[in-house]
Amino acid sequence: MGVRRVAKGVGDFLVDTAGEAVADAVLSALACALLGGLALIAYLSWSFSPRLTIAGAGLISLFLAHGAWKTFRTSASGLRRGLAVLTTAGFALAASTAVFLLLYTPGCGCL
């Protein structure tokens, strides 16, 4: 019984290790594709109109700054309505995307 238990433990370890390696490769490829897509969007928008690109970046910055302000500000009621919900969700999405790219793009060969 001891040999079977050891063999099963080794097999489980190898399956877990291979699964983690595959998941890491998939996440790195996804991060590289996301970074490439963002770079392509920036390049195409700049080649179309640099002024509109700067204006759009400014508006997105204001949108994210408002979301960050609403996220970290202590409000009396704790309720968010209307634009605050939208900007807070946008800030959370941008922040989580930034953390994802920070963690997984260094392992990608596209940089």
Tab-separated table of N, CA and C in Angstrom:
chain	number	residue	atom	x	y	z
A	1	MET	N	0.807	-1.202	0.000
A	1	MET	CA	0.000	0.000	0.000
A	1	MET	C	0.846	1.259	0.000
A	2	GLY	N	2.024	1.210	0.618
A	2	GLY	CA	2.864	2.387	0.703
A	2	GLY	C	3.400	2.818	-0.653
A	3	VAL	N	3.740	1.843	-1.506
A	3	VAL	CA	4.286	2.170	-2.819
A	3	VAL	C	3.211	2.826	-3.676
A	4	ARG	N	1.995	2.317	-3.609
A	4	ARG	CA	0.895	2.897	-4.392
A	4	ARG	C	0.595	4.323	-3.953
A	5	ARG	N	0.609	4.539	-2.670
A	5	ARG	CA	0.330	5.879	-2.145
A	5	ARG	C	1.417	6.865	-2.589
A	6	VAL	N	2.680	6.413	-2.546
A	6	VAL	CA	3.783	7.260	-2.994
A	6	VAL	C	3.676	7.533	-4.496
A	7	ALA	N	3.362	6.508	-5.271
A	7	ALA	CA	3.223	6.681	-6.723
A	7	ALA	C	2.066	7.621	-7.045
A	8	LYS	N	0.960	7.503	-6.321
A	8	LYS	CA	-0.178	8.392	-6.537
A	8	LYS	C	0.194	9.822	-6.162
A	9	GLY	N	0.931	10.001	-5.070
A	9	GLY	CA	1.375	11.338	-4.664
A	9	GLY	C	2.303	11.964	-5.683
A	10	VAL	N	3.223	11.183	-6.226
A	10	VAL	CA	4.142	11.689	-7.246
A	10	VAL	C	3.362	12.045	-8.508
A	11	GLY	N	2.409	11.195	-8.889
A	11	GLY	CA	1.584	11.479	-10.064
A	11	GLY	C	0.767	12.744	-9.895
A	12	ASP	N	0.167	12.930	-8.727
A	12	ASP	CA	-0.597	14.150	-8.454
A	12	ASP	C	0.295	15.386	-8.499
A	13	PHE	N	1.506	15.258	-7.959
A	13	PHE	CA	2.449	16.376	-7.985
A	13	PHE	C	2.822	16.750	-9.419
A	14	LEU	N	3.076	15.752	-10.249
A	14	LEU	CA	3.445	16.021	-11.640
A	14	LEU	C	2.293	16.650	-12.412
A	15	VAL	N	1.065	16.187	-12.166
A	15	VAL	CA	-0.100	16.771	-12.832
A	15	VAL	C	-0.290	18.219	-12.398
A	16	ASP	N	-0.149	18.487	-11.108
A	16	ASP	CA	-0.279	19.862	-10.613
A	16	ASP	C	0.813	20.768	-11.184
A	17	THR	N	2.038	20.275	-11.234
A	17	THR	CA	3.147	21.063	-11.760
A	17	THR	C	2.950	21.366	-13.239
A	18	ALA	N	2.548	20.360	-14.012
A	18	ALA	CA	2.300	20.575	-15.446
A	18	ALA	C	1.127	21.526	-15.652
A	19	GLY	N	0.092	21.395	-14.844
A	19	GLY	CA	-1.059	22.294	-14.946
A	19	GLY	C	-0.689	23.735	-14.648
A	20	GLU	N	0.139	23.953	-13.643
A	20	GLU	CA	0.583	25.312	-13.321
A	20	GLU	C	1.460	25.887	-14.428
A	21	ALA	N	2.303	25.058	-15.028
A	21	ALA	CA	3.158	25.535	-16.117
A	21	ALA	C	2.322	25.926	-17.329
A	22	VAL	N	1.313	25.123	-17.646
A	22	VAL	CA	0.434	25.439	-18.780
A	22	VAL	C	-0.373	26.698	-18.487
A	23	ALA	N	-0.898	26.821	-17.277
A	23	ALA	CA	-1.677	28.012	-16.914
A	23	ALA	C	-0.806	29.266	-16.968
A	24	ASP	N	0.426	29.170	-16.520
A	24	ASP	CA	1.335	30.313	-16.574
A	24	ASP	C	1.644	30.696	-18.020
A	25	ALA	N	1.833	29.708	-18.884
A	25	ALA	CA	2.093	29.992	-20.300
A	25	ALA	C	0.880	30.640	-20.961
A	26	VAL	N	-0.307	30.155	-20.640
A	26	VAL	CA	-1.528	30.730	-21.217
A	26	VAL	C	-1.714	32.164	-20.735
A	27	LEU	N	-1.512	32.416	-19.449
A	27	LEU	CA	-1.661	33.771	-18.925
A	27	LEU	C	-0.597	34.717	-19.495
A	28	SER	N	0.611	34.233	-19.691
A	28	SER	CA	1.652	35.069	-20.300
A	28	SER	C	1.307	35.398	-21.750
A	29	ALA	N	0.793	34.422	-22.493
A	29	ALA	CA	0.389	34.674	-23.883
A	29	ALA	C	-0.773	35.657	-23.933
A	30	LEU	N	-1.713	35.524	-23.009
A	30	LEU	CA	-2.847	36.449	-22.953
A	30	LEU	C	-2.378	37.861	-22.622
A	31	ALA	N	-1.452	37.988	-21.688
A	31	ALA	CA	-0.912	39.304	-21.335
A	31	ALA	C	-0.161	39.917	-22.508
A	32	CYS	N	0.601	39.109	-23.232
A	32	CYS	CA	1.333	39.612	-24.393
A	32	CYS	C	0.360	40.064	-25.480
A	33	ALA	N	-0.700	39.309	-25.703
A	33	ALA	CA	-1.705	39.699	-26.698
A	33	ALA	C	-2.426	40.982	-26.275
A	34	LEU	N	-2.742	41.099	-24.999
A	34	LEU	CA	-3.395	42.308	-24.500
A	34	LEU	C	-2.485	43.521	-24.646
A	35	LEU	N	-1.238	43.379	-24.302
A	35	LEU	CA	-0.283	44.477	-24.448
A	35	LEU	C	-0.098	44.854	-25.916
A	36	GLY	N	-0.024	43.864	-26.781
A	36	GLY	CA	0.082	44.133	-28.213
A	36	GLY	C	-1.155	44.830	-28.750
A	37	GLY	N	-2.332	44.420	-28.282
A	37	GLY	CA	-3.574	45.074	-28.701
A	37	GLY	C	-3.641	46.518	-28.248
A	38	LEU	N	-3.228	46.775	-27.028
A	38	LEU	CA	-3.219	48.149	-26.529
A	38	LEU	C	-2.217	49.012	-27.310
A	39	ALA	N	-1.069	48.445	-27.631
A	39	ALA	CA	-0.077	49.187	-28.420
A	39	ALA	C	-0.599	49.445	-29.836
A	40	LEU	N	-1.294	48.479	-30.408
A	40	LEU	CA	-1.866	48.657	-31.739
A	40	LEU	C	-2.947	49.735	-31.737
A	41	ILE	N	-3.786	49.750	-30.726
A	41	ILE	CA	-4.816	50.782	-30.619
A	41	ILE	C	-4.168	52.160	-30.507
A	42	ALA	N	-3.136	52.272	-29.685
A	42	ALA	CA	-2.446	53.559	-29.540
A	42	ALA	C	-1.799	53.983	-30.858
A	43	TYR	N	-1.162	53.059	-31.550
A	43	TYR	CA	-0.508	53.380	-32.821
A	43	TYR	C	-1.534	53.818	-33.870
A	44	LEU	N	-2.621	53.056	-34.005
A	44	LEU	CA	-3.628	53.400	-35.012
A	44	LEU	C	-4.311	54.716	-34.693
A	45	SER	N	-4.581	54.950	-33.417
A	45	SER	CA	-5.242	56.200	-33.068
A	45	SER	C	-4.309	57.385	-33.297
A	46	TRP	N	-3.015	57.220	-33.000
A	46	TRP	CA	-2.060	58.305	-33.228
A	46	TRP	C	-1.888	58.561	-34.724
A	47	SER	N	-1.886	57.501	-35.532
A	47	SER	CA	-1.718	57.703	-36.969
A	47	SER	C	-2.971	58.321	-37.588
A	48	PHE	N	-4.125	58.109	-36.993
A	48	PHE	CA	-5.356	58.712	-37.496
A	48	PHE	C	-5.417	60.197	-37.157
A	49	SER	N	-5.223	60.528	-35.885
A	49	SER	CA	-5.270	61.926	-35.475
A	49	SER	C	-4.561	62.098	-34.130
A	50	PRO	N	-3.388	62.700	-34.139
A	50	PRO	CA	-2.670	62.907	-32.868
A	50	PRO	C	-3.432	63.803	-31.890
A	51	ARG	N	-4.121	64.823	-32.409
A	51	ARG	CA	-4.865	65.715	-31.513
A	51	ARG	C	-6.009	64.992	-30.820
A	52	LEU	N	-6.741	64.175	-31.574
A	52	LEU	CA	-7.835	63.418	-30.957
A	52	LEU	C	-7.299	62.365	-29.983
A	53	THR	N	-6.135	61.829	-30.278
A	53	THR	CA	-5.527	60.855	-29.367
A	53	THR	C	-5.187	61.511	-28.037
A	54	ILE	N	-4.594	62.694	-28.068
A	54	ILE	CA	-4.255	63.418	-26.838
A	54	ILE	C	-5.528	63.813	-26.100
A	55	ALA	N	-6.531	64.277	-26.825
A	55	ALA	CA	-7.799	64.647	-26.185
A	55	ALA	C	-8.478	63.429	-25.562
A	56	GLY	N	-8.464	62.316	-26.268
A	56	GLY	CA	-9.054	61.087	-25.727
A	56	GLY	C	-8.308	60.587	-24.504
A	57	ALA	N	-6.977	60.658	-24.541
A	57	ALA	CA	-6.179	60.246	-23.382
A	57	ALA	C	-6.466	61.144	-22.181
A	58	GLY	N	-6.664	62.440	-22.446
A	58	GLY	CA	-7.022	63.360	-21.356
A	58	GLY	C	-8.380	63.032	-20.763
A	59	LEU	N	-9.352	62.729	-21.620
A	59	LEU	CA	-10.686	62.380	-21.113
A	59	LEU	C	-10.667	61.061	-20.337
A	60	ILE	N	-9.930	60.096	-20.839
A	60	ILE	CA	-9.820	58.824	-20.119
A	60	ILE	C	-9.111	59.033	-18.784
A	61	SER	N	-8.106	59.901	-18.757
A	61	SER	CA	-7.405	60.202	-17.500
A	61	SER	C	-8.340	60.848	-16.486
A	62	LEU	N	-9.167	61.783	-16.946
A	62	LEU	CA	-10.149	62.397	-16.044
A	62	LEU	C	-11.148	61.367	-15.532
A	63	PHE	N	-11.599	60.499	-16.416
A	63	PHE	CA	-12.538	59.430	-16.056
A	63	PHE	C	-11.940	58.524	-14.979
A	64	LEU	N	-10.682	58.102	-15.191
A	64	LEU	CA	-10.038	57.220	-14.214
A	64	LEU	C	-9.707	57.951	-12.914
A	65	ALA	N	-9.342	59.231	-13.011
A	65	ALA	CA	-9.065	60.008	-11.798
A	65	ALA	C	-10.332	60.175	-10.963
A	66	HIS	N	-11.459	60.396	-11.616
A	66	HIS	CA	-12.719	60.507	-10.882
A	66	HIS	C	-13.071	59.175	-10.223
A	67	GLY	N	-12.847	58.084	-10.946
A	67	GLY	CA	-13.098	56.762	-10.362
A	67	GLY	C	-12.214	56.475	-9.167
A	68	ALA	N	-10.932	56.846	-9.263
A	68	ALA	CA	-10.011	56.649	-8.136
A	68	ALA	C	-10.416	57.516	-6.958
A	69	TRP	N	-10.818	58.745	-7.242
A	69	TRP	CA	-11.239	59.652	-6.173
A	69	TRP	C	-12.475	59.107	-5.470
A	70	LYS	N	-13.433	58.609	-6.220
A	70	LYS	CA	-14.640	58.051	-5.615
A	70	LYS	C	-14.354	56.739	-4.886
A	71	THR	N	-13.360	55.995	-5.356
A	71	THR	CA	-13.027	54.728	-4.711
A	71	THR	C	-12.374	54.950	-3.355
A	72	PHE	N	-11.427	55.870	-3.279
A	72	PHE	CA	-10.647	56.048	-2.063
A	72	PHE	C	-11.156	57.149	-1.139
A	73	ARG	N	-12.163	57.872	-1.568
A	73	ARG	CA	-12.733	58.920	-0.730
A	73	ARG	C	-13.693	58.293	0.279
A	74	THR	N	-13.668	58.773	1.492
A	74	THR	CA	-14.601	58.266	2.490
A	74	THR	C	-15.872	59.102	2.418
A	75	SER	N	-16.953	58.452	2.059
A	75	SER	CA	-18.228	59.163	1.974
A	75	SER	C	-19.081	58.821	3.185
A	76	ALA	N	-19.980	59.705	3.520
A	76	ALA	CA	-20.813	59.519	4.713
A	76	ALA	C	-21.792	58.364	4.522
A	77	SER	N	-22.428	58.301	3.368
A	77	SER	CA	-23.459	57.281	3.184
A	77	SER	C	-22.909	55.972	2.631
A	78	GLY	N	-21.813	56.040	1.884
A	78	GLY	CA	-21.249	54.827	1.314
A	78	GLY	C	-21.926	54.407	0.024
A	79	LEU	N	-22.922	55.150	-0.438
A	79	LEU	CA	-23.620	54.821	-1.674
A	79	LEU	C	-22.989	55.551	-2.849
A	80	ARG	N	-22.973	54.888	-3.983
A	80	ARG	CA	-22.491	55.503	-5.215
A	80	ARG	C	-23.624	55.435	-6.224
A	81	ARG	N	-23.819	56.523	-6.937
A	81	ARG	CA	-24.891	56.566	-7.919
A	81	ARG	C	-24.391	57.157	-9.215
A	82	GLY	N	-25.045	56.772	-10.299
A	82	GLY	CA	-24.819	57.377	-11.599
A	82	GLY	C	-23.412	57.267	-12.110
A	83	LEU	N	-22.807	58.409	-12.373
A	83	LEU	CA	-21.471	58.474	-12.955
A	83	LEU	C	-20.421	57.873	-12.016
A	84	ALA	N	-20.637	58.001	-10.725
A	84	ALA	CA	-19.663	57.473	-9.760
A	84	ALA	C	-19.523	55.956	-9.880
A	85	VAL	N	-20.620	55.265	-10.117
A	85	VAL	CA	-20.560	53.812	-10.268
A	85	VAL	C	-19.774	53.457	-11.527
A	86	LEU	N	-20.036	54.167	-12.608
A	86	LEU	CA	-19.362	53.908	-13.869
A	86	LEU	C	-17.865	54.194	-13.774
A	87	THR	N	-17.496	55.311	-13.186
A	87	THR	CA	-16.074	55.651	-13.093
A	87	THR	C	-15.335	54.741	-12.108
A	88	THR	N	-16.008	54.340	-11.040
A	88	THR	CA	-15.389	53.419	-10.092
A	88	THR	C	-15.150	52.061	-10.738
A	89	ALA	N	-16.114	51.576	-11.507
A	89	ALA	CA	-15.936	50.301	-12.213
A	89	ALA	C	-14.832	50.414	-13.258
A	90	GLY	N	-14.769	51.534	-13.970
A	90	GLY	CA	-13.703	51.744	-14.954
A	90	GLY	C	-12.333	51.785	-14.304
A	91	PHE	N	-12.242	52.457	-13.154
A	91	PHE	CA	-10.972	52.506	-12.435
A	91	PHE	C	-10.576	51.116	-11.949
A	92	ALA	N	-11.520	50.353	-11.428
A	92	ALA	CA	-11.214	49.002	-10.957
A	92	ALA	C	-10.745	48.115	-12.108
A	93	LEU	N	-11.382	48.236	-13.261
A	93	LEU	CA	-10.979	47.455	-14.431
A	93	LEU	C	-9.578	47.853	-14.906
A	94	ALA	N	-9.302	49.143	-14.959
A	94	ALA	CA	-7.983	49.611	-15.389
A	94	ALA	C	-6.903	49.198	-14.389
A	95	ALA	N	-7.202	49.293	-13.105
A	95	ALA	CA	-6.221	48.913	-12.085
A	95	ALA	C	-5.939	47.411	-12.127
A	96	SER	N	-6.976	46.598	-12.282
A	96	SER	CA	-6.759	45.153	-12.338
A	96	SER	C	-6.022	44.757	-13.620
A	97	THR	N	-6.297	45.436	-14.727
A	97	THR	CA	-5.565	45.175	-15.965
A	97	THR	C	-4.095	45.549	-15.807
A	98	ALA	N	-3.826	46.667	-15.146
A	98	ALA	CA	-2.439	47.082	-14.921
A	98	ALA	C	-1.691	46.077	-14.048
A	99	VAL	N	-2.333	45.571	-13.019
A	99	VAL	CA	-1.692	44.572	-12.150
A	99	VAL	C	-1.452	43.282	-12.925
A	100	PHE	N	-2.439	42.865	-13.730
A	100	PHE	CA	-2.287	41.662	-14.546
A	100	PHE	C	-1.107	41.799	-15.499
A	101	LEU	N	-1.017	42.939	-16.179
A	101	LEU	CA	0.101	43.153	-17.104
A	101	LEU	C	1.429	43.241	-16.369
A	102	LEU	N	1.421	43.841	-15.198
A	102	LEU	CA	2.646	43.949	-14.411
A	102	LEU	C	3.159	42.571	-13.986
A	103	LEU	N	2.248	41.660	-13.671
A	103	LEU	CA	2.652	40.342	-13.201
A	103	LEU	C	3.048	39.392	-14.324
A	104	TYR	N	2.380	39.482	-15.487
A	104	TYR	CA	2.582	38.451	-16.497
A	104	TYR	C	3.340	38.876	-17.751
A	105	THR	N	3.484	40.162	-18.043
A	105	THR	CA	4.231	40.525	-19.250
A	105	THR	C	5.739	40.427	-19.121
A	106	PRO	N	6.347	40.490	-17.941
A	106	PRO	CA	7.806	40.288	-17.917
A	106	PRO	C	8.235	38.905	-18.403
A	107	GLY	N	7.378	37.894	-18.276
A	107	GLY	CA	7.722	36.552	-18.746
A	107	GLY	C	7.466	36.353	-20.218
A	108	CYS	N	6.897	37.332	-20.870
A	108	CYS	CA	6.554	37.213	-22.289
A	108	CYS	C	7.733	37.682	-23.127
A	109	GLY	N	7.970	37.050	-24.242
A	109	GLY	CA	9.111	37.385	-25.073
A	109	GLY	C	8.889	38.556	-26.002
A	110	CYS	N	7.732	39.208	-25.924
A	110	CYS	CA	7.423	40.288	-26.868
A	110	CYS	C	8.069	41.600	-26.469
A	111	LEU	N	8.555	41.701	-25.255
A	111	LEU	CA	9.175	42.955	-24.815
A	111	LEU	C	10.623	42.907	-25.206
